Amino acid sequence: MLTGAATPPDPARPAPRRTRSWLPAARGDRGLFLLAALAFGPYLMFLVLPLLLSLRSSFTNQNPLRATNEFIGLRNYTEMAGDEQLRASLAFTLTLAVGVTIAANVLGVAFAILLNRTSLSYRVMRTIAFLPQVLSGVIVAFVWQTILTQNGLLNSMLTGIGLLDEPYPWLGSPRAALFSIGVVVTWVLSGFTTVVYLAALQGIPVELNDMAEIDGVRGGQRFRTITWPLIAPGTTISVTISLITVLKLYDIIAVLTGGGPANSTQSTALYIVKLAFTSDRVGYASAVAMLLLALSAVAALTVTSALRRREVSL
Amino acid sequence: MIRKPLLAAGVAGLLALTAACSGGGSGEGGAGALTYLTFETPSLTSTFWNDSIAAAQKEAAGVKINRITAPSTDRDAYAKQLQSSGQFPDLLQSITPSNFVGAGLLKPYDKTWVEANFLLPQGNALKGEVYIPPTNSQIVPQVYYNKELFAKAGIAQPPKNWAEFLDACAKLKAAGVNPIELGGADPFAAGMPLVGIISADILGKNPKWLQDRYADKVKFADANVVTAVGKYRTLVSNGYFDKGALGVKYADSITRFTGGKSAMYPMGSWFLGAVPKDKADSFGSFPWPTDDGSVVVPFVVGGSMAISAKTKDPAGATKFAQAWSLNPANLKLLIETDGAFPMLKEKTLDDYGVTVTQVFKDSYAYVTEQNNKVSAIGWATNDDSLPPGLNDQFYAASQALFTSDDVAGELAKLDGAWKTATQ
């Protein structure tokens, strides 16, 4: 209970000396502090600690089968400069991240505008739009695999109606596989972006739209002058989270293509796992993980600061 | 200020949470049970493992087993994850021993017991020690063919050499039949033609080639390997595979081949378990063809479980592993559904009570006959195993060569990966 704060101060008494001001004085506040510590504990244990261990590992030649590991300084980091597979995986990951972030956000805005109604049917459609986001990546990938493989539903349909003479290798050529993975990840992420943009749209005062209606501002002009500027905070959140999600993408690619054909769809996250548990190079995998972490942080900070500049408040 | 008991309670709570999260295994077995890493496939189901464990426990009285199942068929990767988190199992089914022996994680079997019970006691030995009882063998790959489609294309006999093989492919293509099936979306399946070519043309002539590669006496980029792998490009550029083969999943490739969509299918002998019984007479097999027609059989021996060098009960683990390995009932299912060729001494196929097809018997003949058996590159579990990570590179090269003419470049990449893996 927060009883201490409710007691009026006695003006005759000098104010107590504030020692250890970072500690809440009242018993109830201690409870809150304990709760915060309990919340912070798992954060330390499951995020900060592994991060520090991974950072330490990146300076070693750690191997999952060896009990002891040697400190090798910056050798893992210098090796990255000449690693062709790493370069290819970064190029693939960045291409996918940029493409999917743009596509998922464009679709998110479009769906949000379409679904920004209050009737029951629109609420059902919102739920359907969000559905891909709640499915596990592995399940999503298995479902899409049955659609995209050589004998899959898509080829059966396209050859059945005569649009294709023979099945197209949607997952069997580097470019087609990149495109296919992009479509699947966009499908998943657009559920999230739709919800974010819907929330942003619902934050726009009705009066503004009414005034615009009276002034005859409609369609594209209204979107450009009112909607787009006012959903800017949603854009910042949605773009940043989409970007980070794709930069660390692993599960969907692992199931859908396994990084193939010929490593052409090997994301950096997938490469890290293969380095650690197929090639037994945990130390080097940790160094690549640190690179991916830094890249994600830089990308997130750059995008956030750029998008924040265009945010407006009412 | 937070009182110490509260802090202690918080820490205890966190530790309890961590323990709950990290608790592995099935929870069966209780105290003192040995952990046994298995994997499941449509053929090797949970029931199979439970029944086989129960049967072995009858022989190894008092040994308790706590079975854990790898989340995928990649047992090696999962065993490494378990090792790195301090949970290396006591018994590990069908792993690649070379990945673990270097770190001193596996215990060798008694040589006298191995010599006494198996046809090829040293078939999967590493530096003279046997870490997995050689209970059965596989040929990786053979070429399976559809007799009806061969007849349709006017091919009277299965090809015996490379020239006849190319001729058969040309005739099949001319007859409107896809000559060779390839489940190229799954890297291991995409690698089958290269496994056949290198095993037959390179290891067939120099069975010590992989040992020489470890000693840096030979390289993948050598002219003879480039020439051999160039044959794969010939098959691709002549259109003898389906154009979209890299999009075909392994499971689909089986149904496509058994459904008559393609005439030939290079695959490990586990394919024999997928031959439909009612159409088995339509299928035959022949060894991957060599230039001069000599028979080379790419061969792998394995089949049972490895024992951890750190197991808390070496005697119990060994007793259980030996009982499991010698039980014909366990091999029966592997023979019938996984195309495993049994390698127990003094036993015929009839002793296992199996029902197998004629194509199985014909393929098994290559195992029992005296011929040029060599390690199947990428599949061997003996001294010819590839270094960690090389299999992935090998499969990637197989997929890359489906669309790229740069044979020398891809093989040079393999040499680079070999160097990194063995540093």
XYZ file of C-alpha atoms in Angstrom:
737
model
C 0.000 0.000 0.000
C 1.238 3.527 -0.777
C 0.239 4.945 2.631
C 3.415 6.965 3.292
C 2.799 9.442 0.478
C -0.659 10.295 1.813
C 0.582 11.534 5.265
C 0.730 15.389 5.335
C 4.188 16.778 6.308
C 4.582 18.418 9.729
C 5.885 21.990 9.055
C 7.421 22.192 12.552
C 9.681 19.259 11.897
C 12.763 19.606 9.796
C 12.671 17.571 6.655
C 14.419 14.238 7.099
C 17.828 13.911 5.491
C 17.463 12.151 2.172
C 19.931 9.364 2.274
C 20.028 6.581 -0.330
C 17.331 8.406 -2.253
C 17.300 5.649 -4.872
C 15.651 3.359 -2.338
C 11.957 3.843 -1.703
C 11.362 4.543 1.997
C 7.920 3.087 2.508
C 7.217 -0.595 2.965
C 4.772 -0.582 0.067
C 7.389 0.950 -2.199
C 9.756 -1.805 -1.193
C 7.232 -4.241 -2.547
C 7.198 -2.394 -5.827
C 10.974 -2.343 -5.820
C 11.029 -6.079 -5.249
C 8.625 -6.606 -8.134
C 10.827 -4.442 -10.354
C 13.868 -6.422 -9.270
C 12.078 -9.684 -10.038
C 11.215 -8.363 -13.467
C 14.728 -7.068 -14.006
C 16.322 -10.329 -12.781
C 15.169 -12.482 -15.685
C 16.150 -9.651 -18.033
C 19.650 -9.745 -16.607
C 19.798 -13.513 -16.578
C 18.300 -14.282 -19.962
C 19.400 -11.290 -22.022
C 22.252 -9.312 -20.520
C 24.206 -12.278 -19.183
C 24.018 -14.329 -22.430
C 24.987 -11.188 -24.317
C 28.071 -10.713 -22.162
C 28.948 -14.408 -22.407
C 28.583 -14.230 -26.163
C 30.796 -11.153 -26.282
C 33.437 -12.994 -24.270
C 33.097 -16.046 -26.492
C 33.679 -13.916 -29.587
C 37.272 -13.404 -28.470
C 37.902 -17.142 -28.111
C 38.102 -20.219 -30.321
C 35.200 -21.802 -28.408
C 34.066 -25.165 -29.739
C 30.897 -26.850 -28.401
C 32.785 -30.116 -27.900
C 35.767 -28.761 -26.012
C 35.828 -28.083 -22.299
C 38.404 -25.287 -22.514
C 38.799 -22.472 -24.983
C 41.674 -20.179 -25.814
C 41.583 -16.408 -25.931
C 42.473 -15.407 -29.501
C 42.000 -11.645 -29.351
C 40.440 -10.066 -32.415
C 41.158 -12.969 -34.774
C 37.455 -13.834 -35.199
C 36.670 -10.224 -36.044
C 39.472 -9.915 -38.580
C 38.446 -13.220 -40.175
C 35.018 -11.771 -40.917
C 36.519 -9.385 -43.457
C 37.448 -12.262 -45.763
C 34.405 -14.446 -45.161
C 32.521 -14.718 -48.448
C 29.638 -16.646 -46.912
C 29.176 -13.949 -44.304
C 29.158 -11.253 -46.982
C 26.575 -13.191 -48.991
C 24.416 -13.773 -45.920
C 24.551 -10.083 -44.970
C 23.656 -9.037 -48.521
C 20.704 -11.443 -48.523
C 19.555 -10.369 -45.058
C 19.757 -6.651 -45.824
C 17.988 -7.045 -49.174
C 15.229 -9.028 -47.508
C 15.005 -6.597 -44.584
C 14.641 -3.523 -46.768
C 12.212 -5.167 -49.207
C 10.016 -6.728 -46.553
C 9.987 -3.623 -44.336
C 8.760 -1.475 -47.210
C 6.204 -4.028 -48.427
C 4.862 -4.896 -44.957
C 4.444 -1.230 -44.042
C 2.783 -0.258 -47.315
C 0.395 -3.179 -46.882
C -0.084 -2.314 -43.210
C -1.155 1.251 -44.032
C -3.421 0.045 -46.827
C -5.088 -2.632 -44.702
C -5.438 -0.250 -41.744
C -7.234 2.342 -43.868
C -9.484 -0.359 -45.325
C -10.247 -1.892 -41.945
C -10.649 1.331 -39.955
C -14.378 0.779 -39.413
C -16.321 -0.270 -36.355
C -18.783 -2.800 -37.752
C -18.547 -6.471 -36.790
C -17.445 -7.668 -40.230
C -14.463 -5.283 -40.176
C -13.536 -6.426 -36.685
C -13.549 -10.025 -37.948
C -11.388 -9.008 -40.893
C -8.940 -7.283 -38.517
C -8.609 -10.519 -36.597
C -7.977 -12.410 -39.825
C -5.357 -9.835 -40.867
C -3.577 -10.276 -37.532
C -3.711 -14.077 -37.641
C -0.307 -14.647 -39.371
C 1.366 -12.707 -36.580
C 0.195 -15.077 -33.863
C 1.269 -18.244 -35.701
C 4.679 -19.713 -34.976
C 7.233 -19.061 -37.726
C 7.808 -22.781 -38.094
C 4.119 -23.450 -38.719
C 3.916 -20.562 -41.169
C 6.908 -21.953 -43.055
C 5.486 -25.477 -43.221
C 2.177 -24.150 -44.543
C 3.896 -22.075 -47.219
C 6.186 -24.942 -48.127
C 3.187 -26.990 -49.201
C 2.119 -24.042 -51.325
C 5.473 -23.197 -52.918
C 7.232 -26.510 -53.598
C 7.477 -27.882 -57.108
C 4.404 -30.063 -56.593
C 2.736 -27.493 -54.369
C -0.641 -25.823 -54.485
C 0.544 -22.710 -56.325
C 2.091 -24.623 -59.215
C -0.880 -26.998 -59.383
C -3.214 -24.019 -59.605
C -1.179 -22.055 -62.144
C -0.583 -25.042 -64.400
C -4.211 -26.133 -63.930
C -5.595 -22.847 -65.272
C -2.965 -22.729 -68.012
C -0.925 -19.769 -66.743
C 2.205 -21.949 -66.566
C 3.268 -24.701 -68.966
C 5.379 -26.406 -66.331
C 5.841 -25.960 -62.551
C 7.954 -22.968 -61.569
C 10.731 -23.485 -58.973
C 9.478 -20.930 -56.418
C 12.017 -22.179 -53.893
C 14.466 -23.714 -56.352
C 16.336 -20.741 -57.801
C 18.131 -18.034 -55.835
C 16.004 -15.130 -57.096
C 12.690 -16.932 -56.883
C 13.533 -18.188 -53.388
C 14.389 -14.645 -52.232
C 11.099 -13.413 -53.652
C 9.145 -16.300 -52.091
C 10.673 -15.804 -48.662
C 9.974 -12.076 -48.987
C 6.305 -12.753 -49.694
C 5.961 -15.134 -46.745
C 7.672 -12.811 -44.263
C 5.689 -9.829 -45.572
C 2.495 -11.829 -45.080
C 3.452 -12.516 -41.474
C 4.596 -8.982 -40.658
C 1.707 -7.205 -42.326
C -0.561 -8.488 -39.544
C 1.531 -6.599 -37.036
C 1.912 -3.447 -39.133
C -1.836 -3.357 -39.794
C -2.572 -3.354 -36.070
C -0.006 -0.616 -35.386
C -1.365 1.613 -38.152
C -4.957 0.931 -37.084
C -4.090 2.150 -33.584
C -2.402 5.221 -35.076
C -5.393 5.945 -37.308
C -7.753 5.696 -34.386
C -5.675 8.311 -32.578
C -6.488 10.934 -35.238
C -9.247 13.226 -33.892
C -12.546 12.779 -35.720
C -12.889 16.581 -35.883
C -9.872 16.856 -38.139
C -11.382 14.499 -40.651
C -14.740 16.242 -40.359
C -13.126 19.622 -41.054
C -11.275 18.165 -43.984
C -14.552 16.783 -45.305
C -16.163 20.247 -45.008
C -13.179 21.815 -46.785
C -13.518 19.286 -49.563
C -10.181 17.571 -48.834
C -10.618 13.950 -49.788
C -8.826 10.837 -51.015
C -5.118 11.101 -51.722
C -4.917 14.721 -50.616
C -6.429 13.931 -47.225
C -4.056 11.003 -46.815
C -1.049 13.167 -47.706
C -1.963 16.178 -45.565
C -3.686 14.635 -42.538
C -3.414 10.859 -42.250
C 0.217 10.313 -43.243
C 1.702 13.017 -40.974
C -0.451 11.971 -38.009
C 0.344 8.273 -38.206
C 4.061 9.080 -38.168
C 4.627 7.705 -34.629
C 3.061 4.436 -35.775
C 5.376 4.434 -38.788
C 8.417 4.832 -36.549
C 7.407 1.870 -34.406
C 6.258 -0.314 -37.260
C 9.249 0.288 -39.543
C 11.775 -0.173 -36.743
C 10.261 -3.405 -35.452
C 9.787 -4.801 -38.990
C 13.424 -4.084 -39.781
C 14.748 -5.715 -36.622
C 12.468 -8.737 -37.062
C 13.819 -9.440 -40.546
C 17.443 -8.751 -39.630
C 17.307 -11.564 -37.076
C 15.082 -13.882 -39.117
C 15.868 -17.572 -38.691
C 12.910 -19.955 -38.304
C 10.962 -19.295 -41.497
C 14.070 -19.546 -43.679
C 15.373 -22.612 -41.869
C 12.178 -24.516 -42.624
C 11.332 -23.054 -46.026
C 14.684 -23.372 -47.813
C 17.264 -24.307 -45.161
C 19.358 -21.491 -46.619
C 19.424 -23.005 -50.105
C 19.669 -23.397 -52.945
C 23.447 -23.204 -52.708
C 23.344 -20.979 -49.594
C 21.626 -18.239 -51.607
C 18.954 -17.671 -48.923
C 21.189 -18.147 -45.927
C 20.316 -15.347 -43.516
C 23.012 -14.174 -41.133
C 21.111 -15.689 -38.192
C 20.984 -19.047 -39.979
C 24.689 -18.779 -40.769
C 25.430 -18.133 -37.093
C 23.599 -21.307 -36.023
C 25.351 -23.384 -38.704
C 28.735 -22.006 -37.670
C 28.090 -22.857 -34.040
C 26.537 -26.309 -34.271
C 27.521 -27.691 -37.674
C 31.029 -26.304 -38.061
C 31.697 -26.348 -34.290
C 32.898 -22.708 -34.341
C 30.988 -21.160 -31.445
C 33.619 -18.443 -30.941
C 33.432 -17.263 -34.526
C 29.632 -17.595 -34.510
C 29.568 -15.312 -31.446
C 31.650 -12.722 -33.284
C 29.238 -12.808 -36.221
C 26.347 -12.526 -33.746
C 27.982 -9.400 -32.282
C 28.248 -7.970 -35.792
C 24.569 -8.691 -36.422
C 23.670 -7.108 -33.093
C 25.643 -3.978 -33.935
C 24.140 -3.840 -37.396
C 20.619 -4.179 -35.993
C 21.295 -1.470 -33.413
C 22.698 0.938 -35.994
C 19.820 0.244 -38.381
C 17.223 0.699 -35.634
C 18.789 3.927 -34.335
C 19.199 5.390 -37.815
C 15.654 4.564 -38.871
C 14.157 5.713 -35.576
C 15.956 9.041 -35.547
C 15.139 9.667 -39.213
C 11.459 8.853 -38.773
C 11.097 10.728 -35.499
C 11.964 13.942 -37.303
C 8.772 13.727 -39.305
C 6.545 12.972 -36.324
C 4.057 15.724 -35.469
C 1.983 16.173 -32.346
C -1.427 17.690 -32.046
C 16.310 -1.438 1.828
C 15.613 -4.932 0.659
C 16.048 -7.421 3.446
C 18.361 -10.325 2.805
C 15.645 -12.991 3.128
C 13.646 -11.218 0.455
C 16.672 -11.025 -1.819
C 17.404 -14.669 -1.181
C 13.816 -15.555 -1.977
C 14.045 -13.596 -5.215
C 17.256 -15.322 -6.260
C 15.813 -18.701 -5.292
C 12.756 -17.966 -7.397
C 14.926 -17.109 -10.374
C 17.002 -20.247 -9.966
C 13.849 -22.325 -9.735
C 12.587 -20.686 -12.915
C 15.886 -21.401 -14.649
C 15.826 -24.998 -13.513
C 12.278 -25.396 -14.754
C 13.229 -23.951 -18.117
C 16.328 -26.049 -18.585
C 14.922 -29.380 -17.471
C 15.279 -31.721 -20.441
C 14.339 -35.244 -21.253
C 11.114 -37.034 -21.135
C 10.983 -37.141 -17.439
C 10.873 -40.930 -17.418
C 13.473 -43.141 -15.983
C 13.964 -41.448 -12.672
C 17.167 -41.326 -10.670
C 20.123 -43.194 -12.089
C 18.590 -43.594 -15.533
C 20.861 -43.394 -18.573
C 19.889 -40.795 -21.146
C 19.529 -42.171 -24.669
C 19.369 -39.735 -27.592
C 17.123 -41.030 -30.374
C 15.384 -39.441 -33.341
C 12.073 -40.111 -35.020
C 11.090 -40.534 -38.660
C 7.880 -41.824 -40.264
C 9.467 -45.315 -40.106
C 11.326 -45.087 -36.798
C 8.423 -44.037 -34.629
C 8.215 -43.464 -30.919
C 6.697 -46.955 -30.586
C 9.689 -48.504 -32.350
C 12.142 -46.852 -29.959
C 10.117 -47.695 -26.863
C 9.702 -51.333 -27.932
C 13.372 -51.695 -28.846
C 14.428 -50.168 -25.528
C 12.129 -52.507 -23.608
C 13.549 -55.515 -25.507
C 17.146 -54.493 -24.770
C 16.327 -53.867 -21.115
C 15.247 -57.500 -20.801
C 18.804 -58.483 -21.740
C 20.403 -55.706 -19.698
C 18.514 -56.177 -16.474
C 18.488 -53.229 -14.099
C 19.492 -50.590 -16.643
C 17.048 -47.710 -16.612
C 16.734 -45.622 -19.767
C 15.513 -42.060 -20.116
C 14.886 -41.595 -23.855
C 15.240 -38.130 -25.323
C 14.397 -37.297 -28.915
C 16.333 -34.962 -31.198
C 14.091 -32.171 -32.508
C 15.144 -32.980 -36.077
C 16.999 -35.808 -37.781
C 20.262 -33.877 -37.272
C 21.393 -35.842 -34.223
C 24.938 -34.472 -34.362
C 23.890 -30.831 -34.049
C 21.557 -31.639 -31.161
C 24.204 -33.711 -29.382
C 26.589 -30.736 -29.687
C 23.963 -28.438 -28.197
C 23.473 -30.867 -25.338
C 27.223 -31.126 -24.810
C 27.646 -27.348 -24.778
C 24.971 -27.097 -22.079
C 26.516 -29.899 -20.009
C 23.864 -32.494 -20.858
C 25.723 -34.882 -23.170
C 23.647 -38.123 -23.304
C 24.958 -41.468 -22.059
C 23.917 -43.196 -25.294
C 23.562 -41.603 -28.726
C 21.792 -43.241 -31.671
C 23.228 -42.988 -35.204
C 25.537 -40.024 -34.706
C 28.741 -39.342 -36.660
C 31.448 -40.512 -34.244
C 34.241 -38.526 -35.905
C 32.530 -35.320 -34.748
C 32.879 -36.364 -31.104
C 35.868 -38.690 -30.834
C 38.388 -35.856 -31.178
C 36.949 -34.276 -28.036
C 37.191 -37.586 -26.164
C 33.436 -37.845 -25.756
C 32.902 -41.418 -26.928
C 33.894 -44.748 -25.443
C 35.074 -47.471 -27.873
C 33.461 -50.899 -27.893
C 35.374 -53.964 -26.872
C 37.195 -55.236 -29.974
C 36.651 -58.907 -29.147
C 32.878 -58.381 -28.960
C 32.898 -56.474 -32.250
C 35.033 -59.117 -34.001
C 32.773 -61.875 -32.709
C 29.476 -60.445 -33.899
C 29.808 -58.475 -37.123
C 30.630 -59.216 -40.762
C 32.749 -56.071 -41.222
C 34.082 -55.398 -37.726
C 36.273 -52.496 -38.866
C 33.719 -51.116 -41.322
C 33.226 -47.873 -39.416
C 36.362 -47.850 -37.273
C 38.145 -44.613 -36.437
C 41.878 -45.109 -36.011
C 41.209 -48.762 -35.264
C 38.526 -48.183 -32.626
C 34.826 -48.939 -33.118
C 32.446 -46.397 -31.586
C 29.222 -47.598 -33.214
C 28.534 -51.331 -33.630
C 28.504 -52.065 -37.394
C 25.040 -53.665 -37.319
C 23.968 -52.660 -40.806
C 25.100 -50.962 -43.981
C 23.803 -48.764 -46.753
C 24.871 -48.172 -50.348
C 24.926 -44.426 -51.016
C 23.903 -44.065 -53.764
C 22.660 -46.716 -56.134
C 20.670 -45.815 -59.210
C 17.119 -47.121 -59.024
C 15.264 -47.355 -62.306
C 11.747 -47.878 -63.598
C 11.714 -50.947 -65.867
C 8.529 -49.913 -67.660
C 9.885 -46.486 -68.561
C 13.150 -48.062 -69.733
C 11.147 -50.387 -71.974
C 9.102 -47.438 -73.277
C 12.359 -45.715 -74.300
C 13.683 -48.903 -75.914
C 16.384 -49.569 -73.307
C 16.836 -53.326 -72.958
C 19.383 -53.467 -70.119
C 20.385 -51.131 -67.291
C 23.518 -49.164 -68.255
C 26.849 -50.681 -67.232
C 29.172 -47.735 -67.914
C 29.041 -43.967 -68.253
C 28.571 -43.974 -72.040
C 25.602 -46.330 -71.762
C 24.203 -44.213 -68.936
C 24.311 -41.065 -71.106
C 22.786 -43.024 -73.977
C 19.942 -44.192 -71.723
C 19.335 -40.615 -70.557
C 19.183 -39.394 -74.166
C 16.749 -42.139 -75.162
C 14.517 -41.433 -72.179
C 14.457 -37.722 -72.904
C 13.648 -38.409 -76.546
C 10.770 -40.616 -75.393
C 9.352 -37.733 -73.361
C 10.392 -39.166 -69.980
C 12.326 -37.164 -67.380
C 15.527 -39.248 -67.157
C 16.732 -38.557 -63.581
C 14.794 -37.571 -60.463
C 16.446 -35.184 -58.016
C 14.956 -33.937 -54.739
C 17.205 -30.889 -54.942
C 15.369 -28.743 -52.387
C 16.828 -30.906 -49.625
C 20.588 -30.369 -49.668
C 21.525 -33.989 -48.893
C 19.349 -35.224 -51.759
C 20.753 -32.583 -54.107
C 24.205 -33.977 -53.328
C 23.417 -37.577 -54.378
C 24.768 -37.391 -57.963
C 28.033 -35.839 -56.700
C 28.353 -38.498 -53.994
C 27.954 -41.128 -56.722
C 30.385 -39.495 -59.151
C 33.182 -38.762 -56.673
C 32.830 -42.073 -54.840
C 32.860 -44.071 -58.081
C 35.380 -42.125 -60.167
C 37.778 -40.819 -57.524
C 37.533 -43.115 -54.478
C 36.953 -46.098 -56.786
C 40.448 -45.562 -58.197
C 42.047 -44.395 -54.955
C 40.161 -45.675 -51.883
C 42.570 -43.667 -49.692
C 41.690 -40.404 -51.452
C 40.046 -38.869 -48.366
C 43.020 -39.825 -46.207
C 45.229 -38.203 -48.830
C 42.998 -35.121 -48.714
C 43.532 -34.924 -44.943
C 47.252 -35.224 -45.587
C 46.979 -32.437 -48.204
C 48.329 -34.728 -50.913
C 45.255 -34.225 -53.119
C 42.643 -31.511 -53.531
C 39.078 -31.165 -54.777
C 40.359 -28.714 -57.378
C 42.673 -31.360 -58.904
C 42.070 -32.011 -62.579
C 40.736 -35.556 -62.099
C 38.051 -34.375 -59.649
C 37.125 -31.431 -61.873
C 36.757 -33.817 -64.818
C 34.642 -36.234 -62.786
C 32.364 -33.513 -61.418
C 32.105 -32.114 -64.941
C 29.967 -35.185 -65.675
C 27.313 -33.770 -63.382
C 27.278 -30.584 -65.442
C 26.844 -32.710 -68.562
C 23.745 -34.285 -67.042
C 22.371 -30.862 -66.084
C 23.172 -29.048 -69.326
C 21.762 -31.920 -71.412
C 18.483 -31.490 -69.543
C 18.511 -34.916 -67.917
C 17.120 -33.531 -64.646
C 13.838 -31.699 -64.255
C 14.530 -27.957 -64.697
C 12.905 -27.169 -61.370
C 14.655 -29.992 -59.513
C 16.082 -27.646 -56.879
C 12.513 -26.888 -55.807
C 11.586 -30.562 -55.338
C 11.548 -31.771 -51.719
C 13.107 -35.151 -50.947
C 9.729 -36.626 -49.953
C 8.192 -35.398 -53.207
C 11.079 -36.845 -55.214
C 10.205 -40.312 -53.876
C 6.562 -40.018 -54.836
C 7.484 -38.552 -58.223
C 9.842 -41.447 -58.974
C 7.614 -44.216 -57.649
C 4.695 -42.557 -59.439
C 6.476 -42.892 -62.802
C 7.397 -39.232 -63.351
C 11.111 -40.046 -63.825
C 12.997 -43.093 -65.014
C 16.044 -43.112 -62.696
C 16.677 -42.069 -59.124
C 20.133 -41.924 -57.526
C 19.536 -42.375 -53.801
C 20.782 -44.133 -50.685
C 19.513 -47.656 -50.145
C 17.045 -46.378 -47.546
C 14.903 -45.654 -50.629
C 14.220 -49.409 -50.762
C 11.927 -48.976 -47.781
C 9.789 -46.609 -49.875
C 9.340 -48.933 -52.875
C 5.608 -49.714 -53.071
C 5.189 -53.444 -52.426
C 2.507 -53.833 -55.101
C 4.739 -52.265 -57.770
C 8.105 -53.533 -56.575
C 8.687 -55.665 -59.672
C 8.703 -52.503 -61.765
C 11.898 -51.297 -60.137
C 15.503 -52.376 -60.454
C 18.856 -50.994 -59.362
C 22.415 -50.684 -60.643
C 25.614 -49.200 -59.217
C 26.533 -45.640 -60.134
C 28.211 -46.136 -63.557
C 31.954 -45.730 -64.036
C 33.793 -44.937 -67.273
C 35.069 -48.481 -67.773
C 32.068 -50.297 -66.369
C 33.864 -51.595 -63.292
C 31.604 -51.969 -60.268
C 32.266 -49.538 -57.416
C 29.953 -49.684 -54.396
C 29.848 -46.475 -52.293
C 29.351 -47.928 -48.856
C 28.496 -46.862 -45.306
C 28.501 -49.026 -42.189
C 26.748 -48.026 -38.964
C 23.364 -48.469 -37.473
C 23.516 -48.528 -33.722
C 24.424 -46.366 -30.761
C 27.545 -44.710 -29.405
C 28.396 -44.653 -25.699
C 29.479 -41.495 -23.917
C 32.964 -41.631 -22.427
C 31.543 -39.663 -19.500
C 28.609 -41.929 -18.711
C 28.075 -42.502 -15.017
C 27.451 -46.218 -15.644
C 29.816 -47.505 -18.366
C 29.022 -51.143 -17.638
C 25.254 -50.649 -17.783
C 25.478 -48.465 -20.876
C 27.630 -51.043 -22.663
C 25.353 -53.892 -21.656
C 22.310 -52.047 -22.963
C 24.017 -50.933 -26.182
C 25.248 -54.440 -26.938
C 21.841 -55.973 -26.263
C 20.125 -53.392 -28.486
C 22.655 -53.868 -31.281
C 22.350 -57.648 -31.447
C 18.555 -57.814 -31.300
C 17.304 -59.044 -34.714
C 13.867 -57.561 -33.993
C 15.363 -54.053 -34.035
C 17.049 -54.741 -37.333
C 13.844 -56.213 -38.818
C 12.147 -52.815 -38.950
C 15.314 -51.108 -40.177
C 15.593 -53.673 -42.976
C 11.980 -53.418 -44.042
C 11.422 -49.690 -43.752
C 14.865 -48.120 -43.969
C 16.509 -50.381 -46.552
C 19.247 -51.299 -44.075
C 21.431 -54.244 -45.070
C 22.075 -56.371 -41.961
C 25.690 -57.099 -41.019
C 25.345 -59.531 -38.109
C 27.506 -62.634 -38.400
C 26.006 -66.021 -39.235
C 22.568 -64.686 -40.081
C 20.647 -64.705 -43.353
C 17.764 -62.410 -44.282
C 15.362 -65.179 -43.293
C 16.699 -65.120 -39.733
C 15.246 -61.638 -39.310
C 11.753 -62.729 -40.404
C 11.558 -59.914 -42.924
C 9.483 -59.498 -46.042
C 11.557 -57.699 -48.649
C 11.195 -56.979 -52.356
C 13.294 -58.424 -55.173
C 14.931 -55.030 -55.756
C 16.047 -55.139 -52.089
C 17.557 -58.604 -52.576
C 19.320 -57.502 -55.779
C 20.761 -54.463 -54.012
C 21.798 -56.525 -50.975
C 23.764 -58.755 -53.316
C 26.186 -55.857 -53.897
C 26.881 -55.887 -50.153
C 27.491 -59.612 -49.833
C 29.512 -59.964 -53.061
C 33.254 -59.396 -53.253
C 33.586 -56.101 -55.106
C 35.207 -52.673 -54.877
C 33.496 -51.150 -51.819
C 34.587 -47.603 -51.055
C 33.493 -45.022 -48.507
C 30.533 -42.987 -49.727
C 31.897 -39.440 -49.602
C 29.978 -37.307 -47.126
C 28.301 -40.343 -45.540
C 31.161 -42.424 -44.167
C 31.401 -42.610 -40.387
C 34.933 -44.011 -40.336
C 38.327 -42.420 -40.973
C 36.928 -41.149 -44.283
C 34.395 -38.829 -42.589
C 34.505 -35.250 -43.786
C 35.604 -32.546 -41.331
C 32.784 -30.759 -39.422
C 30.803 -28.415 -41.637
C 32.132 -29.833 -44.916
C 28.951 -31.781 -45.659
C 27.015 -28.530 -45.790
C 29.543 -27.064 -48.208
C 29.441 -30.216 -50.320
C 25.656 -30.022 -50.597
C 25.803 -26.301 -51.354
C 28.289 -27.019 -54.165
C 25.918 -29.657 -55.539
C 23.103 -27.122 -55.637
C 25.336 -24.387 -57.044
C 26.554 -26.649 -59.865
C 22.988 -27.183 -60.931
C 22.985 -23.644 -62.285
C 26.671 -22.760 -62.566
C 29.284 -23.990 -65.049
C 32.143 -23.054 -62.740
C 33.079 -26.575 -61.635
C 36.671 -25.647 -60.793
C 35.521 -22.613 -58.790
C 33.031 -24.591 -56.701
C 35.588 -27.317 -55.992
C 38.169 -24.683 -55.018
C 35.604 -23.336 -52.535
C 35.385 -26.825 -51.045
C 39.162 -26.845 -50.604
C 38.897 -23.469 -48.852
C 36.167 -24.764 -46.546
C 38.275 -27.864 -45.825
C 41.191 -25.677 -44.793
C 39.012 -23.626 -42.446
C 37.401 -26.727 -40.954
C 40.685 -28.467 -40.233
C 42.556 -25.481 -38.814
